[in-house]
Amino acid sequence: YILICRPGHHVRFDVNPNEVAEIRAFERHELREWVNTANERGDLVSPWFRIIEQSLLHKWWAAMDNDTLQDCVEPDTIHR
């Protein structure tokens, strides 16, 4: 899962340990650098997350920052 949010307070995640090994929170600028240097550090990034980060995530994040997230809604689109 990818959660993009602007919480007004600390967010506590209650995840299923059988499904989620790790959670990380990033500022927008930190994420791209982390993904781009993950292999050098030995961090694993799933292929689907790399694709979403490179093609959609920053667009969504910018839209959230600009209060235009509704422009990103694609209810009839399946990204493959």
Short mmCIF file of N, CA and C in Angstrom, two decimals:
data_model
loop_
_atom_site.label_atom_id
_atom_site.label_comp_id
_atom_site.label_asym_id
_atom_site.label_seq_id
_atom_site.Cartn_x
_atom_site.Cartn_y
_atom_site.Cartn_z
N TYR A 1 0.83 -1.18 0.00
CA TYR A 1 0.00 0.00 0.00
C TYR A 1 0.87 1.24 0.00
N ILE A 2 0.33 2.29 -0.56
CA ILE A 2 0.98 3.59 -0.53
C ILE A 2 -0.02 4.56 0.09
N LEU A 3 0.39 5.22 1.15
CA LEU A 3 -0.46 6.19 1.81
C LEU A 3 0.19 7.55 1.65
N ILE A 4 -0.52 8.47 1.03
CA ILE A 4 -0.06 9.84 0.88
C ILE A 4 -0.98 10.69 1.72
N CYS A 5 -0.43 11.39 2.70
CA CYS A 5 -1.30 12.17 3.58
C CYS A 5 -0.56 13.33 4.20
N ARG A 6 -1.35 14.23 4.75
CA ARG A 6 -0.83 15.36 5.52
C ARG A 6 -1.48 15.31 6.89
N PRO A 7 -1.03 14.42 7.73
CA PRO A 7 -1.67 14.31 9.04
C PRO A 7 -1.33 15.52 9.92
N GLY A 8 -2.27 15.89 10.75
CA GLY A 8 -2.05 16.99 11.68
C GLY A 8 -1.42 16.53 12.97
N HIS A 9 -1.14 15.24 13.06
CA HIS A 9 -0.56 14.66 14.26
C HIS A 9 0.18 13.37 13.88
N HIS A 10 0.83 12.77 14.86
CA HIS A 10 1.55 11.51 14.63
C HIS A 10 0.56 10.43 14.20
N VAL A 11 0.94 9.66 13.21
CA VAL A 11 0.09 8.57 12.70
C VAL A 11 0.64 7.25 13.21
N ARG A 12 -0.22 6.45 13.78
CA ARG A 12 0.17 5.12 14.25
C ARG A 12 -0.40 4.09 13.27
N PHE A 13 0.44 3.20 12.81
CA PHE A 13 0.02 2.16 11.87
C PHE A 13 -0.11 0.84 12.61
N ASP A 14 -1.21 0.17 12.40
CA ASP A 14 -1.45 -1.15 12.97
C ASP A 14 -1.52 -2.11 11.79
N VAL A 15 -0.40 -2.73 11.45
CA VAL A 15 -0.32 -3.54 10.24
C VAL A 15 -0.26 -5.03 10.58
N ASN A 16 -0.60 -5.82 9.59
CA ASN A 16 -0.50 -7.27 9.71
C ASN A 16 0.95 -7.66 9.42
N PRO A 17 1.68 -8.18 10.39
CA PRO A 17 3.09 -8.53 10.17
C PRO A 17 3.29 -9.64 9.14
N ASN A 18 2.23 -10.37 8.80
CA ASN A 18 2.34 -11.37 7.74
C ASN A 18 2.33 -10.73 6.36
N GLU A 19 1.89 -9.47 6.29
CA GLU A 19 1.80 -8.78 5.01
C GLU A 19 2.78 -7.62 4.88
N VAL A 20 3.19 -7.03 5.98
CA VAL A 20 4.03 -5.83 5.94
C VAL A 20 5.27 -6.07 6.78
N ALA A 21 6.43 -5.98 6.13
CA ALA A 21 7.69 -6.18 6.83
C ALA A 21 8.22 -4.87 7.42
N GLU A 22 7.91 -3.75 6.76
CA GLU A 22 8.49 -2.49 7.21
C GLU A 22 7.66 -1.32 6.70
N ILE A 23 7.61 -0.28 7.49
CA ILE A 23 6.95 0.97 7.10
C ILE A 23 7.98 2.08 7.22
N ARG A 24 7.98 2.97 6.24
CA ARG A 24 8.86 4.14 6.29
C ARG A 24 8.06 5.36 5.89
N ALA A 25 8.38 6.47 6.51
CA ALA A 25 7.76 7.75 6.16
C ALA A 25 8.82 8.64 5.53
N PHE A 26 8.43 9.34 4.48
CA PHE A 26 9.37 10.18 3.74
C PHE A 26 8.76 11.55 3.46
N GLU A 27 9.62 12.53 3.43
CA GLU A 27 9.27 13.79 2.81
C GLU A 27 9.36 13.55 1.31
N ARG A 28 8.70 14.36 0.55
CA ARG A 28 8.66 14.16 -0.90
C ARG A 28 10.06 14.08 -1.51
N HIS A 29 10.93 15.00 -1.15
CA HIS A 29 12.27 15.03 -1.75
C HIS A 29 13.12 13.85 -1.31
N GLU A 30 12.86 13.30 -0.15
CA GLU A 30 13.63 12.18 0.36
C GLU A 30 13.31 10.88 -0.38
N LEU A 31 12.08 10.73 -0.81
CA LEU A 31 11.66 9.47 -1.41
C LEU A 31 12.41 9.15 -2.69
N ARG A 32 12.49 10.10 -3.60
CA ARG A 32 13.17 9.84 -4.88
C ARG A 32 14.62 9.44 -4.64
N GLU A 33 15.30 10.14 -3.74
CA GLU A 33 16.70 9.80 -3.45
C GLU A 33 16.79 8.41 -2.84
N TRP A 34 15.88 8.07 -1.95
CA TRP A 34 15.91 6.76 -1.32
C TRP A 34 15.72 5.66 -2.36
N VAL A 35 14.76 5.82 -3.25
CA VAL A 35 14.52 4.81 -4.29
C VAL A 35 15.72 4.71 -5.21
N ASN A 36 16.27 5.84 -5.61
CA ASN A 36 17.40 5.84 -6.55
C ASN A 36 18.67 5.24 -5.97
N THR A 37 18.81 5.25 -4.65
CA THR A 37 20.04 4.74 -4.03
C THR A 37 19.80 3.46 -3.22
N ALA A 38 18.62 2.88 -3.34
CA ALA A 38 18.27 1.69 -2.55
C ALA A 38 19.22 0.52 -2.80
N ASN A 39 19.54 0.25 -4.05
CA ASN A 39 20.41 -0.88 -4.36
C ASN A 39 21.79 -0.71 -3.74
N GLU A 40 22.31 0.51 -3.74
CA GLU A 40 23.63 0.78 -3.15
C GLU A 40 23.64 0.47 -1.65
N ARG A 41 22.54 0.71 -0.97
CA ARG A 41 22.45 0.47 0.47
C ARG A 41 22.01 -0.95 0.80
N GLY A 42 21.57 -1.69 -0.20
CA GLY A 42 21.07 -3.03 0.04
C GLY A 42 19.61 -3.06 0.47
N ASP A 43 18.91 -1.93 0.31
CA ASP A 43 17.48 -1.89 0.61
C ASP A 43 16.70 -2.50 -0.55
N LEU A 44 15.67 -3.24 -0.23
CA LEU A 44 14.84 -3.85 -1.26
C LEU A 44 13.65 -2.94 -1.55
N VAL A 45 13.43 -2.66 -2.82
CA VAL A 45 12.27 -1.89 -3.26
C VAL A 45 11.57 -2.74 -4.30
N SER A 46 10.30 -3.00 -4.09
CA SER A 46 9.59 -3.87 -5.02
C SER A 46 9.49 -3.21 -6.39
N PRO A 47 9.47 -4.03 -7.44
CA PRO A 47 9.35 -3.48 -8.80
C PRO A 47 8.10 -2.63 -8.99
N TRP A 48 6.97 -3.07 -8.42
CA TRP A 48 5.73 -2.29 -8.59
C TRP A 48 5.85 -0.93 -7.92
N PHE A 49 6.55 -0.87 -6.76
CA PHE A 49 6.70 0.43 -6.09
C PHE A 49 7.59 1.35 -6.91
N ARG A 50 8.66 0.82 -7.50
CA ARG A 50 9.53 1.65 -8.36
C ARG A 50 8.74 2.25 -9.52
N ILE A 51 7.89 1.45 -10.13
CA ILE A 51 7.09 1.94 -11.27
C ILE A 51 6.14 3.04 -10.82
N ILE A 52 5.46 2.82 -9.71
CA ILE A 52 4.53 3.83 -9.20
C ILE A 52 5.28 5.10 -8.81
N GLU A 53 6.40 4.95 -8.15
CA GLU A 53 7.19 6.12 -7.74
C GLU A 53 7.65 6.92 -8.95
N GLN A 54 8.09 6.25 -9.97
CA GLN A 54 8.62 6.93 -11.14
C GLN A 54 7.53 7.55 -12.02
N SER A 55 6.35 6.93 -12.06
CA SER A 55 5.35 7.38 -13.03
C SER A 55 4.15 8.13 -12.44
N LEU A 56 3.77 7.84 -11.21
CA LEU A 56 2.53 8.40 -10.67
C LEU A 56 2.67 9.13 -9.34
N LEU A 57 3.49 8.63 -8.47
CA LEU A 57 3.49 9.09 -7.09
C LEU A 57 3.79 10.57 -6.95
N HIS A 58 4.77 11.09 -7.65
CA HIS A 58 5.12 12.51 -7.51
C HIS A 58 4.03 13.41 -8.10
N LYS A 59 3.36 12.93 -9.12
CA LYS A 59 2.20 13.66 -9.67
C LYS A 59 1.09 13.74 -8.62
N TRP A 60 0.81 12.62 -7.97
CA TRP A 60 -0.22 12.60 -6.93
C TRP A 60 0.17 13.49 -5.76
N TRP A 61 1.44 13.41 -5.37
CA TRP A 61 1.92 14.17 -4.22
C TRP A 61 1.80 15.67 -4.51
N ALA A 62 2.19 16.09 -5.72
CA ALA A 62 2.08 17.50 -6.10
C ALA A 62 0.62 17.93 -6.09
N ALA A 63 -0.26 17.08 -6.59
CA ALA A 63 -1.68 17.39 -6.61
C ALA A 63 -2.23 17.54 -5.19
N MET A 64 -1.77 16.71 -4.29
CA MET A 64 -2.20 16.83 -2.90
C MET A 64 -1.73 18.16 -2.32
N ASP A 65 -0.48 18.50 -2.58
CA ASP A 65 0.07 19.76 -2.08
C ASP A 65 -0.67 20.97 -2.65
N ASN A 66 -1.17 20.85 -3.89
CA ASN A 66 -1.85 21.96 -4.55
C ASN A 66 -3.38 21.89 -4.42
N ASP A 67 -3.85 20.96 -3.59
CA ASP A 67 -5.30 20.76 -3.41
C ASP A 67 -6.02 20.50 -4.73
N THR A 68 -5.36 19.77 -5.63
CA THR A 68 -5.97 19.40 -6.91
C THR A 68 -6.00 17.88 -7.08
N LEU A 69 -6.04 17.16 -5.98
CA LEU A 69 -5.99 15.70 -6.03
C LEU A 69 -7.14 15.12 -6.83
N GLN A 70 -8.27 15.79 -6.84
CA GLN A 70 -9.42 15.31 -7.62
C GLN A 70 -9.06 15.15 -9.10
N ASP A 71 -8.12 15.96 -9.60
CA ASP A 71 -7.69 15.86 -11.00
C ASP A 71 -6.99 14.54 -11.31
N CYS A 72 -6.54 13.84 -10.28
CA CYS A 72 -5.83 12.58 -10.47
C CYS A 72 -6.73 11.36 -10.40
N VAL A 73 -7.97 11.54 -10.07
CA VAL A 73 -8.90 10.42 -9.93
C VAL A 73 -9.17 9.83 -11.31
N GLU A 74 -8.94 8.53 -11.43
CA GLU A 74 -9.16 7.81 -12.68
C GLU A 74 -9.93 6.53 -12.36
N PRO A 75 -11.22 6.63 -12.07
CA PRO A 75 -11.96 5.46 -11.61
C PRO A 75 -12.06 4.34 -12.63
N ASP A 76 -11.88 4.63 -13.89
CA ASP A 76 -12.01 3.59 -14.93
C ASP A 76 -10.66 3.13 -15.48
N THR A 77 -9.57 3.55 -14.83
CA THR A 77 -8.23 3.22 -15.33
C THR A 77 -7.56 2.20 -14.43
N ILE A 78 -7.01 1.17 -15.05
CA ILE A 78 -6.17 0.21 -14.37
C ILE A 78 -4.78 0.39 -14.92
N HIS A 79 -3.85 0.76 -14.06
CA HIS A 79 -2.47 0.94 -14.50
C HIS A 79 -1.75 -0.40 -14.45
N ARG A 80 -1.15 -0.77 -15.57
CA ARG A 80 -0.44 -2.06 -15.63
C ARG A 80 0.99 -1.85 -16.01
#
